[in-house]
PDB file of C-alpha atoms in Angstrom:
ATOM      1  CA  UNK R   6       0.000   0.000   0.000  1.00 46.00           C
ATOM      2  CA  UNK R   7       2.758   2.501   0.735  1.00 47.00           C
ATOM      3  CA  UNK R   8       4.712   1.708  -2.298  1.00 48.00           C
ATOM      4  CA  UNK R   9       1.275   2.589  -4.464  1.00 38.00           C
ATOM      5  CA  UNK R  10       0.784   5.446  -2.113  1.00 38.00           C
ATOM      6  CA  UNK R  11       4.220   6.427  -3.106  1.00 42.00           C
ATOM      7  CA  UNK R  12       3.918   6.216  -6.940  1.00 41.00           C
ATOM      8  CA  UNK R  13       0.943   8.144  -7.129  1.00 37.00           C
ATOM      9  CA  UNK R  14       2.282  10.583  -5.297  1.00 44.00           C
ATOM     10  CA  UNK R  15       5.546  10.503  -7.511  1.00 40.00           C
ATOM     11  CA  UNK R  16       2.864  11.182 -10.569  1.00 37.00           C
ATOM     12  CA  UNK R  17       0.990  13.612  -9.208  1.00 42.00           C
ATOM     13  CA  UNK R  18       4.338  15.860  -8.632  1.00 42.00           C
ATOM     14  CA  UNK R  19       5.227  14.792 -12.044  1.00 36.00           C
ATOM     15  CA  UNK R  20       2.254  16.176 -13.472  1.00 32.00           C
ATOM     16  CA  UNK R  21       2.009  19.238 -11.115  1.00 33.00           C
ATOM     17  CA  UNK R  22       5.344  19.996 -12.434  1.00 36.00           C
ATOM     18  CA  UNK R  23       4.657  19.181 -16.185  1.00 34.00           C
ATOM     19  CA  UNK R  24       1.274  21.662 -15.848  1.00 35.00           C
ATOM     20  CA  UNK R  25       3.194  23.799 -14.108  1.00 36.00           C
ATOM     21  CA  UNK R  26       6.131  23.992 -16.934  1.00 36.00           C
ATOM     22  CA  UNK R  27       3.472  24.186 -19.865  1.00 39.00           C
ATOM     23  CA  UNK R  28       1.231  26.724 -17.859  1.00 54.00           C
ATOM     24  CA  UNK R  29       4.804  29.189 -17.640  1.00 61.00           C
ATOM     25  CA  UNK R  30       5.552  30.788 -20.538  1.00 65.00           C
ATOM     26  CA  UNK R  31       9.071  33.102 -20.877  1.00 82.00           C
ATOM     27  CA  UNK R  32       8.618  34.902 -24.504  1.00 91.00           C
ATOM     28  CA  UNK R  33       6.045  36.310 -26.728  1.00 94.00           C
ATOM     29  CA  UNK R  34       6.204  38.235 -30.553  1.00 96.00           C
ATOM     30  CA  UNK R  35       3.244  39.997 -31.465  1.00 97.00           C
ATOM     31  CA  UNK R  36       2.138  42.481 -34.218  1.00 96.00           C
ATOM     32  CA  UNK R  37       0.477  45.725 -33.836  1.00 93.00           C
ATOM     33  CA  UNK R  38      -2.278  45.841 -37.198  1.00 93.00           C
ATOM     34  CA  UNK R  39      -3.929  49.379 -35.756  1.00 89.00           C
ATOM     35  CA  UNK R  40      -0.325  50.899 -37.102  1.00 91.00           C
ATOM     36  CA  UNK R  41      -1.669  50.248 -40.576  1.00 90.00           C
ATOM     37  CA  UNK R  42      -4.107  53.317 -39.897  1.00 88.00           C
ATOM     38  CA  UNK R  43      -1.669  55.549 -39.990  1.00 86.00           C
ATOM     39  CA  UNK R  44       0.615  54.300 -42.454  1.00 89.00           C
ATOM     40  CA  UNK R  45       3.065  51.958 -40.289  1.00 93.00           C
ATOM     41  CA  UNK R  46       3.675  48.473 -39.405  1.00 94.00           C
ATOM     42  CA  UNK R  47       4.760  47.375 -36.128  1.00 94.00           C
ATOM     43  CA  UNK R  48       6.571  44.195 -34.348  1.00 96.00           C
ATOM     44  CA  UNK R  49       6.773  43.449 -30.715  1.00 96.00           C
ATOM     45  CA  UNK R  50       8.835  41.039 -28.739  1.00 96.00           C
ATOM     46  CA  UNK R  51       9.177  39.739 -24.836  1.00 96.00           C
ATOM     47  CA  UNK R  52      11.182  38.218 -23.072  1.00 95.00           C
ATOM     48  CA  UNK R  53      10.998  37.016 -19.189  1.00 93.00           C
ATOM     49  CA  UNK R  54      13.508  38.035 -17.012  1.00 92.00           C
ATOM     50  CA  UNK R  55      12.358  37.579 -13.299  1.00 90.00           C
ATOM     51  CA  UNK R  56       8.950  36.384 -12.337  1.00 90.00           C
ATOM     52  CA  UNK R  57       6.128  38.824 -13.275  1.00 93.00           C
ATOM     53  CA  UNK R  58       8.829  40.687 -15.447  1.00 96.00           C
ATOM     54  CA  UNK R  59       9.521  41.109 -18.594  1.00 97.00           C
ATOM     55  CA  UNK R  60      11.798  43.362 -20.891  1.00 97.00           C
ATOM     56  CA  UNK R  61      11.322  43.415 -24.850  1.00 97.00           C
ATOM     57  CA  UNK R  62      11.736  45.460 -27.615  1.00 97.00           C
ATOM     58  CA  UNK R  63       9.049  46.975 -30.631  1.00 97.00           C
ATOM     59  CA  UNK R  64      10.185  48.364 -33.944  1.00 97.00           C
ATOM     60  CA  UNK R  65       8.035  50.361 -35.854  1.00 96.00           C
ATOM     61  CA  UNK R  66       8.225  51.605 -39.626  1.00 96.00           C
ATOM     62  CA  UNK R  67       5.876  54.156 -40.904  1.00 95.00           C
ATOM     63  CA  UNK R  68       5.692  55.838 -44.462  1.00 94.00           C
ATOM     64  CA  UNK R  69       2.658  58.680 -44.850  1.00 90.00           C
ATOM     65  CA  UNK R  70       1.921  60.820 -47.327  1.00 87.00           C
ATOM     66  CA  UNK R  71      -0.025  63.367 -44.555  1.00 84.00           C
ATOM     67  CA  UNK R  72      -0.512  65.889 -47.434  1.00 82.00           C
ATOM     68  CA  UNK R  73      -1.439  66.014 -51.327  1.00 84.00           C
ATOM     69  CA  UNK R  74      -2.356  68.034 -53.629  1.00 84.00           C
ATOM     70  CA  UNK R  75      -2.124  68.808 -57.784  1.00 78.00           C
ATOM     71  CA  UNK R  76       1.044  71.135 -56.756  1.00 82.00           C
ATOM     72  CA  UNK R  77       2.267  70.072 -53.671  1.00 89.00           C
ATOM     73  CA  UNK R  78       2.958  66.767 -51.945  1.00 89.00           C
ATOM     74  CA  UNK R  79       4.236  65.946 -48.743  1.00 88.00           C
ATOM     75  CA  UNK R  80       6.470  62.613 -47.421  1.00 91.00           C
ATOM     76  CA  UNK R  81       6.981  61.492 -43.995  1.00 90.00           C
ATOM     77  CA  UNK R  82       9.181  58.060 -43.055  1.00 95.00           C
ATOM     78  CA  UNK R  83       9.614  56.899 -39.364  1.00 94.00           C
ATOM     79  CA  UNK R  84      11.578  54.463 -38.145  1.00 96.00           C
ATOM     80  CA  UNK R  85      11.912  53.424 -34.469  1.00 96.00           C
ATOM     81  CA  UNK R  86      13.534  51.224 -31.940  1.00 97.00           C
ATOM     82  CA  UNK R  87      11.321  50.864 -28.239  1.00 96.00           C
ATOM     83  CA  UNK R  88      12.818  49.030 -25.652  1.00 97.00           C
ATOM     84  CA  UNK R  89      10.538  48.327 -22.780  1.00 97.00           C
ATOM     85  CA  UNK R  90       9.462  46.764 -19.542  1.00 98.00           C
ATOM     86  CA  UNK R  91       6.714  45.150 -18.730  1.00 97.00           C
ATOM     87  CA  UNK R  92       5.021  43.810 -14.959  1.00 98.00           C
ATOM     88  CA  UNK R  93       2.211  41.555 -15.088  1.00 97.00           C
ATOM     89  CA  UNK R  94       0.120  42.137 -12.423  1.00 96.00           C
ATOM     90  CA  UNK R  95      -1.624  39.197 -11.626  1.00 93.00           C
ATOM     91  CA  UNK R  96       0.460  36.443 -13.713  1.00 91.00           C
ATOM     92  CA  UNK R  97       4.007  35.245 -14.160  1.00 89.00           C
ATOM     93  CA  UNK R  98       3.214  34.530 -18.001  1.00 90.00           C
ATOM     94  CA  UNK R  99       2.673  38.047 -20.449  1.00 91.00           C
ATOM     95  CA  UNK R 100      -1.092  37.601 -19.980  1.00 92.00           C
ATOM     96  CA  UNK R 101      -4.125  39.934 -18.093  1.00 95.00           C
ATOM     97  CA  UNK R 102      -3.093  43.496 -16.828  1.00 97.00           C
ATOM     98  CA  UNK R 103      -0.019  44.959 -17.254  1.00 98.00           C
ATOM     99  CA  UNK R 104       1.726  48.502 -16.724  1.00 98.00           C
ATOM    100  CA  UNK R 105       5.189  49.365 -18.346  1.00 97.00           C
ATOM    101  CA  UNK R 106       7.869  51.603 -19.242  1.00 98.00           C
ATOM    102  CA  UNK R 107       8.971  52.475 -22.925  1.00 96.00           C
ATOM    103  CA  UNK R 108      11.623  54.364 -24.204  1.00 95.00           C
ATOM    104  CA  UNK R 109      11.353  54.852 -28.006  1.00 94.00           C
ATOM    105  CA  UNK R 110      14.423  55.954 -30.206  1.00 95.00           C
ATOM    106  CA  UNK R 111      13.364  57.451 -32.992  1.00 92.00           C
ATOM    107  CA  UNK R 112      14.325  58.443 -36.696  1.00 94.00           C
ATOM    108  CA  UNK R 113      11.860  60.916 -38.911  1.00 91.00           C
ATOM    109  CA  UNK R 114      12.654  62.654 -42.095  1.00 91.00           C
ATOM    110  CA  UNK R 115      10.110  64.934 -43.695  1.00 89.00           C
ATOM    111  CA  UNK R 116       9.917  66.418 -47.219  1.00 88.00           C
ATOM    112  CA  UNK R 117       7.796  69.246 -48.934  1.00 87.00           C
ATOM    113  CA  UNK R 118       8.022  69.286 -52.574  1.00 86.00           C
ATOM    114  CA  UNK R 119       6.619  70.545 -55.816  1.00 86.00           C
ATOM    115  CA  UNK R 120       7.965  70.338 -59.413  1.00 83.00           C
ATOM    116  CA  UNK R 121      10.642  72.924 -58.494  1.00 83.00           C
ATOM    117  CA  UNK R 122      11.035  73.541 -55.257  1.00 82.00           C
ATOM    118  CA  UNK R 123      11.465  71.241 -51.965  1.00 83.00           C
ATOM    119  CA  UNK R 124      12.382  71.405 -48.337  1.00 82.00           C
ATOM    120  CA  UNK R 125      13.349  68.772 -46.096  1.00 84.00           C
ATOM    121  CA  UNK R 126      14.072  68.008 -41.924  1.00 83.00           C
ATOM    122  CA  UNK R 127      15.585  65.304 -40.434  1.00 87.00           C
ATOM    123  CA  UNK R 128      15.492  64.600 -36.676  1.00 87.00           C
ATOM    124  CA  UNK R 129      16.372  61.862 -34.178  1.00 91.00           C
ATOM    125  CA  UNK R 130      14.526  61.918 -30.663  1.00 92.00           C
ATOM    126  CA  UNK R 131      14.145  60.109 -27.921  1.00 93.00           C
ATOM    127  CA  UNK R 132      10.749  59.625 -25.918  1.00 93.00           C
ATOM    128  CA  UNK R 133      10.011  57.833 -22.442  1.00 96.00           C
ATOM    129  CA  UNK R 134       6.433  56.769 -21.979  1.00 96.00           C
ATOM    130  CA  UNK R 135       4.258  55.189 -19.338  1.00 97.00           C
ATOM    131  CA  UNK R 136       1.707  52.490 -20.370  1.00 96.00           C
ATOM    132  CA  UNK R 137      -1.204  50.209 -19.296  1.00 96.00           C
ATOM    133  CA  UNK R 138      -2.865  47.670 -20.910  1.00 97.00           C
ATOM    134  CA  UNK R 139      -4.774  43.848 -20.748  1.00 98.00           C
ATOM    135  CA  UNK R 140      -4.043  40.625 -22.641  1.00 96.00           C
ATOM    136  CA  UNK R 141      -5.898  37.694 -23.662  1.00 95.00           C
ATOM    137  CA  UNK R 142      -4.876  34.507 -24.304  1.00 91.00           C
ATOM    138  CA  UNK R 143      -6.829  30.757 -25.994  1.00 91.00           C
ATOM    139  CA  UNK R 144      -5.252  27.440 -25.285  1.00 88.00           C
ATOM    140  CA  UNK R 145      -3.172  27.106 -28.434  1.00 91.00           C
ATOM    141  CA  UNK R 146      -1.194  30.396 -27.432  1.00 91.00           C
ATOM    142  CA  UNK R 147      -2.735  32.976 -29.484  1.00 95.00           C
ATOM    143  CA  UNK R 148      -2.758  36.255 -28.015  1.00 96.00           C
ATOM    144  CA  UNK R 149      -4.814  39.682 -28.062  1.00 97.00           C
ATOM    145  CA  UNK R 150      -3.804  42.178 -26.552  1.00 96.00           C
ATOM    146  CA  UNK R 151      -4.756  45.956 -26.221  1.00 96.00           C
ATOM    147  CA  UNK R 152      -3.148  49.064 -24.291  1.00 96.00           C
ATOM    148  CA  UNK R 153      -2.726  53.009 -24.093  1.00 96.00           C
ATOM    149  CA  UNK R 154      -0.467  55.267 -22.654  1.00 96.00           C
ATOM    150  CA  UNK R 155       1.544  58.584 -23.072  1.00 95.00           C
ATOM    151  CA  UNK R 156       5.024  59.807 -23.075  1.00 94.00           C
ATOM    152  CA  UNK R 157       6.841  63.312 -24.101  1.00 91.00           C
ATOM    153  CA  UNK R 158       9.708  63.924 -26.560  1.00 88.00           C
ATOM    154  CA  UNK R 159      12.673  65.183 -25.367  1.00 87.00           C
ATOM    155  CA  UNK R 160      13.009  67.622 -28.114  1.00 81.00           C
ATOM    156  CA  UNK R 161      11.026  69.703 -30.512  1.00 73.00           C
ATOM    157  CA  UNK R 162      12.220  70.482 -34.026  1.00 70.00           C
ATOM    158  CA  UNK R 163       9.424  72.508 -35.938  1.00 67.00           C
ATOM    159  CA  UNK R 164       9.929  73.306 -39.643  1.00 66.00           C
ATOM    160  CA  UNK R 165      12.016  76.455 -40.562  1.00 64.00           C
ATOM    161  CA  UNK R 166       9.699  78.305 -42.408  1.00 63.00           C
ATOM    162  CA  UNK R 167      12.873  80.402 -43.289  1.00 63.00           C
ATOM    163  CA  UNK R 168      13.806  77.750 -45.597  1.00 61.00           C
ATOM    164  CA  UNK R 169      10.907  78.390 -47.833  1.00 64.00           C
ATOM    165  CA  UNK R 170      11.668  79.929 -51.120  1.00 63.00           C
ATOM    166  CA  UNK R 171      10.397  83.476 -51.622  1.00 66.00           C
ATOM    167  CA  UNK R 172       8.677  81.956 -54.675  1.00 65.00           C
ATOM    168  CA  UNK R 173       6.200  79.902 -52.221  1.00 72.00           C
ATOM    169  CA  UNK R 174       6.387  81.282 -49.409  1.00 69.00           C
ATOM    170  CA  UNK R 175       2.826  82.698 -49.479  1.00 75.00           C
ATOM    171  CA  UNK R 176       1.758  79.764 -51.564  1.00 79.00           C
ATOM    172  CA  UNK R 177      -1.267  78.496 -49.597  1.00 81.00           C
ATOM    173  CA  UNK R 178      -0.737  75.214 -51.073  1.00 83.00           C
ATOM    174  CA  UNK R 179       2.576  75.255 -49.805  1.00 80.00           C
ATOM    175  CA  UNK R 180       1.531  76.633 -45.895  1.00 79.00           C
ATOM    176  CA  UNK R 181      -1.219  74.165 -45.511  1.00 82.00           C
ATOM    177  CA  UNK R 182       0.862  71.016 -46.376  1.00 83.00           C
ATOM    178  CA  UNK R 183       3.284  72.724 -44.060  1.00 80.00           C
ATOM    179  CA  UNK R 184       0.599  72.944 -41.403  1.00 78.00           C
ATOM    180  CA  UNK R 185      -0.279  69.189 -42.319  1.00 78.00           C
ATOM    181  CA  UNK R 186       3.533  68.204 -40.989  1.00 77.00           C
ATOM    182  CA  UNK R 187       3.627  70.071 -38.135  1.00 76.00           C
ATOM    183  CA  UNK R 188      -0.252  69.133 -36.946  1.00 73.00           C
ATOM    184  CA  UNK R 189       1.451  65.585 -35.214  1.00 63.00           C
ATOM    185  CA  UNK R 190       5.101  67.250 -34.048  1.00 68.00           C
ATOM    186  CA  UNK R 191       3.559  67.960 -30.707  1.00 71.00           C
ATOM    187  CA  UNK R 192       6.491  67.249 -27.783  1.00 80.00           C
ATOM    188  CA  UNK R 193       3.748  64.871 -25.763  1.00 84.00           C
ATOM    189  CA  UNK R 194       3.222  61.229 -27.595  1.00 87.00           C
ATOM    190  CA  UNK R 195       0.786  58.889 -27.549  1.00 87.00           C
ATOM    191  CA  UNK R 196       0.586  55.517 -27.296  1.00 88.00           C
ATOM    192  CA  UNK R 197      -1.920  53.046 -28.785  1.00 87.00           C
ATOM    193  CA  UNK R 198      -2.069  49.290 -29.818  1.00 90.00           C
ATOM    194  CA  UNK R 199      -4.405  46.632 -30.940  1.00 93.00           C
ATOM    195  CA  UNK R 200      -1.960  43.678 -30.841  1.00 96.00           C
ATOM    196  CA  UNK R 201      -2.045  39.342 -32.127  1.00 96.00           C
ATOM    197  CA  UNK R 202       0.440  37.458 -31.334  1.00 96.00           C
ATOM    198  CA  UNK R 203       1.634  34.060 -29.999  1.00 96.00           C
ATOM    199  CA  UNK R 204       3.193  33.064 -26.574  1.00 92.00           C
ATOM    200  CA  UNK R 205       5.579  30.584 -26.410  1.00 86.00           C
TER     201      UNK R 205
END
């Protein structure tokens, strides 16, 4: 009796621990489709580091055209690099609420053009952020996941309107796809994502 006793108690442990090692997860990649409304695609990664922890990185591309007309046309390519933390509140696996730090690097160039004349800006920045969010999970691993947040640029590099040619300078054409450019270049960001992924 003590030797069955003792072998289902042996199996038990062994399938505690099996449930226990399938139920843990330590990484998770992810894409962000709500980019696509604005012209961008995005991919997220996580990794865990220490219990409810985890660190990871998301790099997003964007190219917009935030301004057309029959004269004038405007072109706007992002690039950026976020590395981040994560704490899961209630779960040592990257599921249910979370709160996190981000800390994007970021790479923008801008043009203005027409069939003669065009201006351009280039900046790099750098923006912390604060975040908050909730993900769900199925049995097979799938993941949806949605958060918010905000954050503030470090620096703010408006467009020198000095470097507009006298010869447009009071186009209107020209000021509003100027206005266009500098509607989103405010110094406080925010953050947004609709995200499906797998956790594995």
């Amino acid at each position: 009796m003590r030797k069955v006793i003792y072998k289902v108690s042996l199996l038990n442990c062994f399938i505690f621990e099996t449930g226990m090692a399938q139920e843990t997860s330590s990484a998770l990649i992810e894409i962000n489709p709500l980019l696509m409304v604005n012209q961008g695609f995005g991919i997220n990664y996580e990794l865990n580091i220490f219990e409810n922890h985890f660190i990871g990185t998301d790099i997003e591309f964007y190219k917009q055209n935030p301004f057309s007309s029959d004269s004038v046309q405007t072109k706007r390519e992002i690039f950026s690099i976020v590395p981040k933390w994560h704490y899961y509140i209630f779960s040592k696996n990257p599921l249910g609420l979370f709160i996190g730090l981000k800390a994007r690097v970021l790479y923008m160039s801008e043009e203005v053009r027409d069939n003669f004349n065009k201006i351009e800006r280039e900046q790099i920045n750098f923006s912390p952020a604060f975040q908050f969010g909730y993900r769900f999970t199925n049995k097979s691993g799938l993941t949806f996941g949605i958060y918010i947040g905000a954050g503030m640029k470090l620096f703010y590099n408006p467009l020198n309107r000095k470097d507009l040619y006298s010869t447009v300078a009071n186009n209107p054409e020209w000021i509003k796809a100027m206005n266009y450019l500098e509607k989103n270049n405010s110094v406080l960001t925010q953050e947004f994502g609709l995200t499906l992924g797998y956790i594995f």
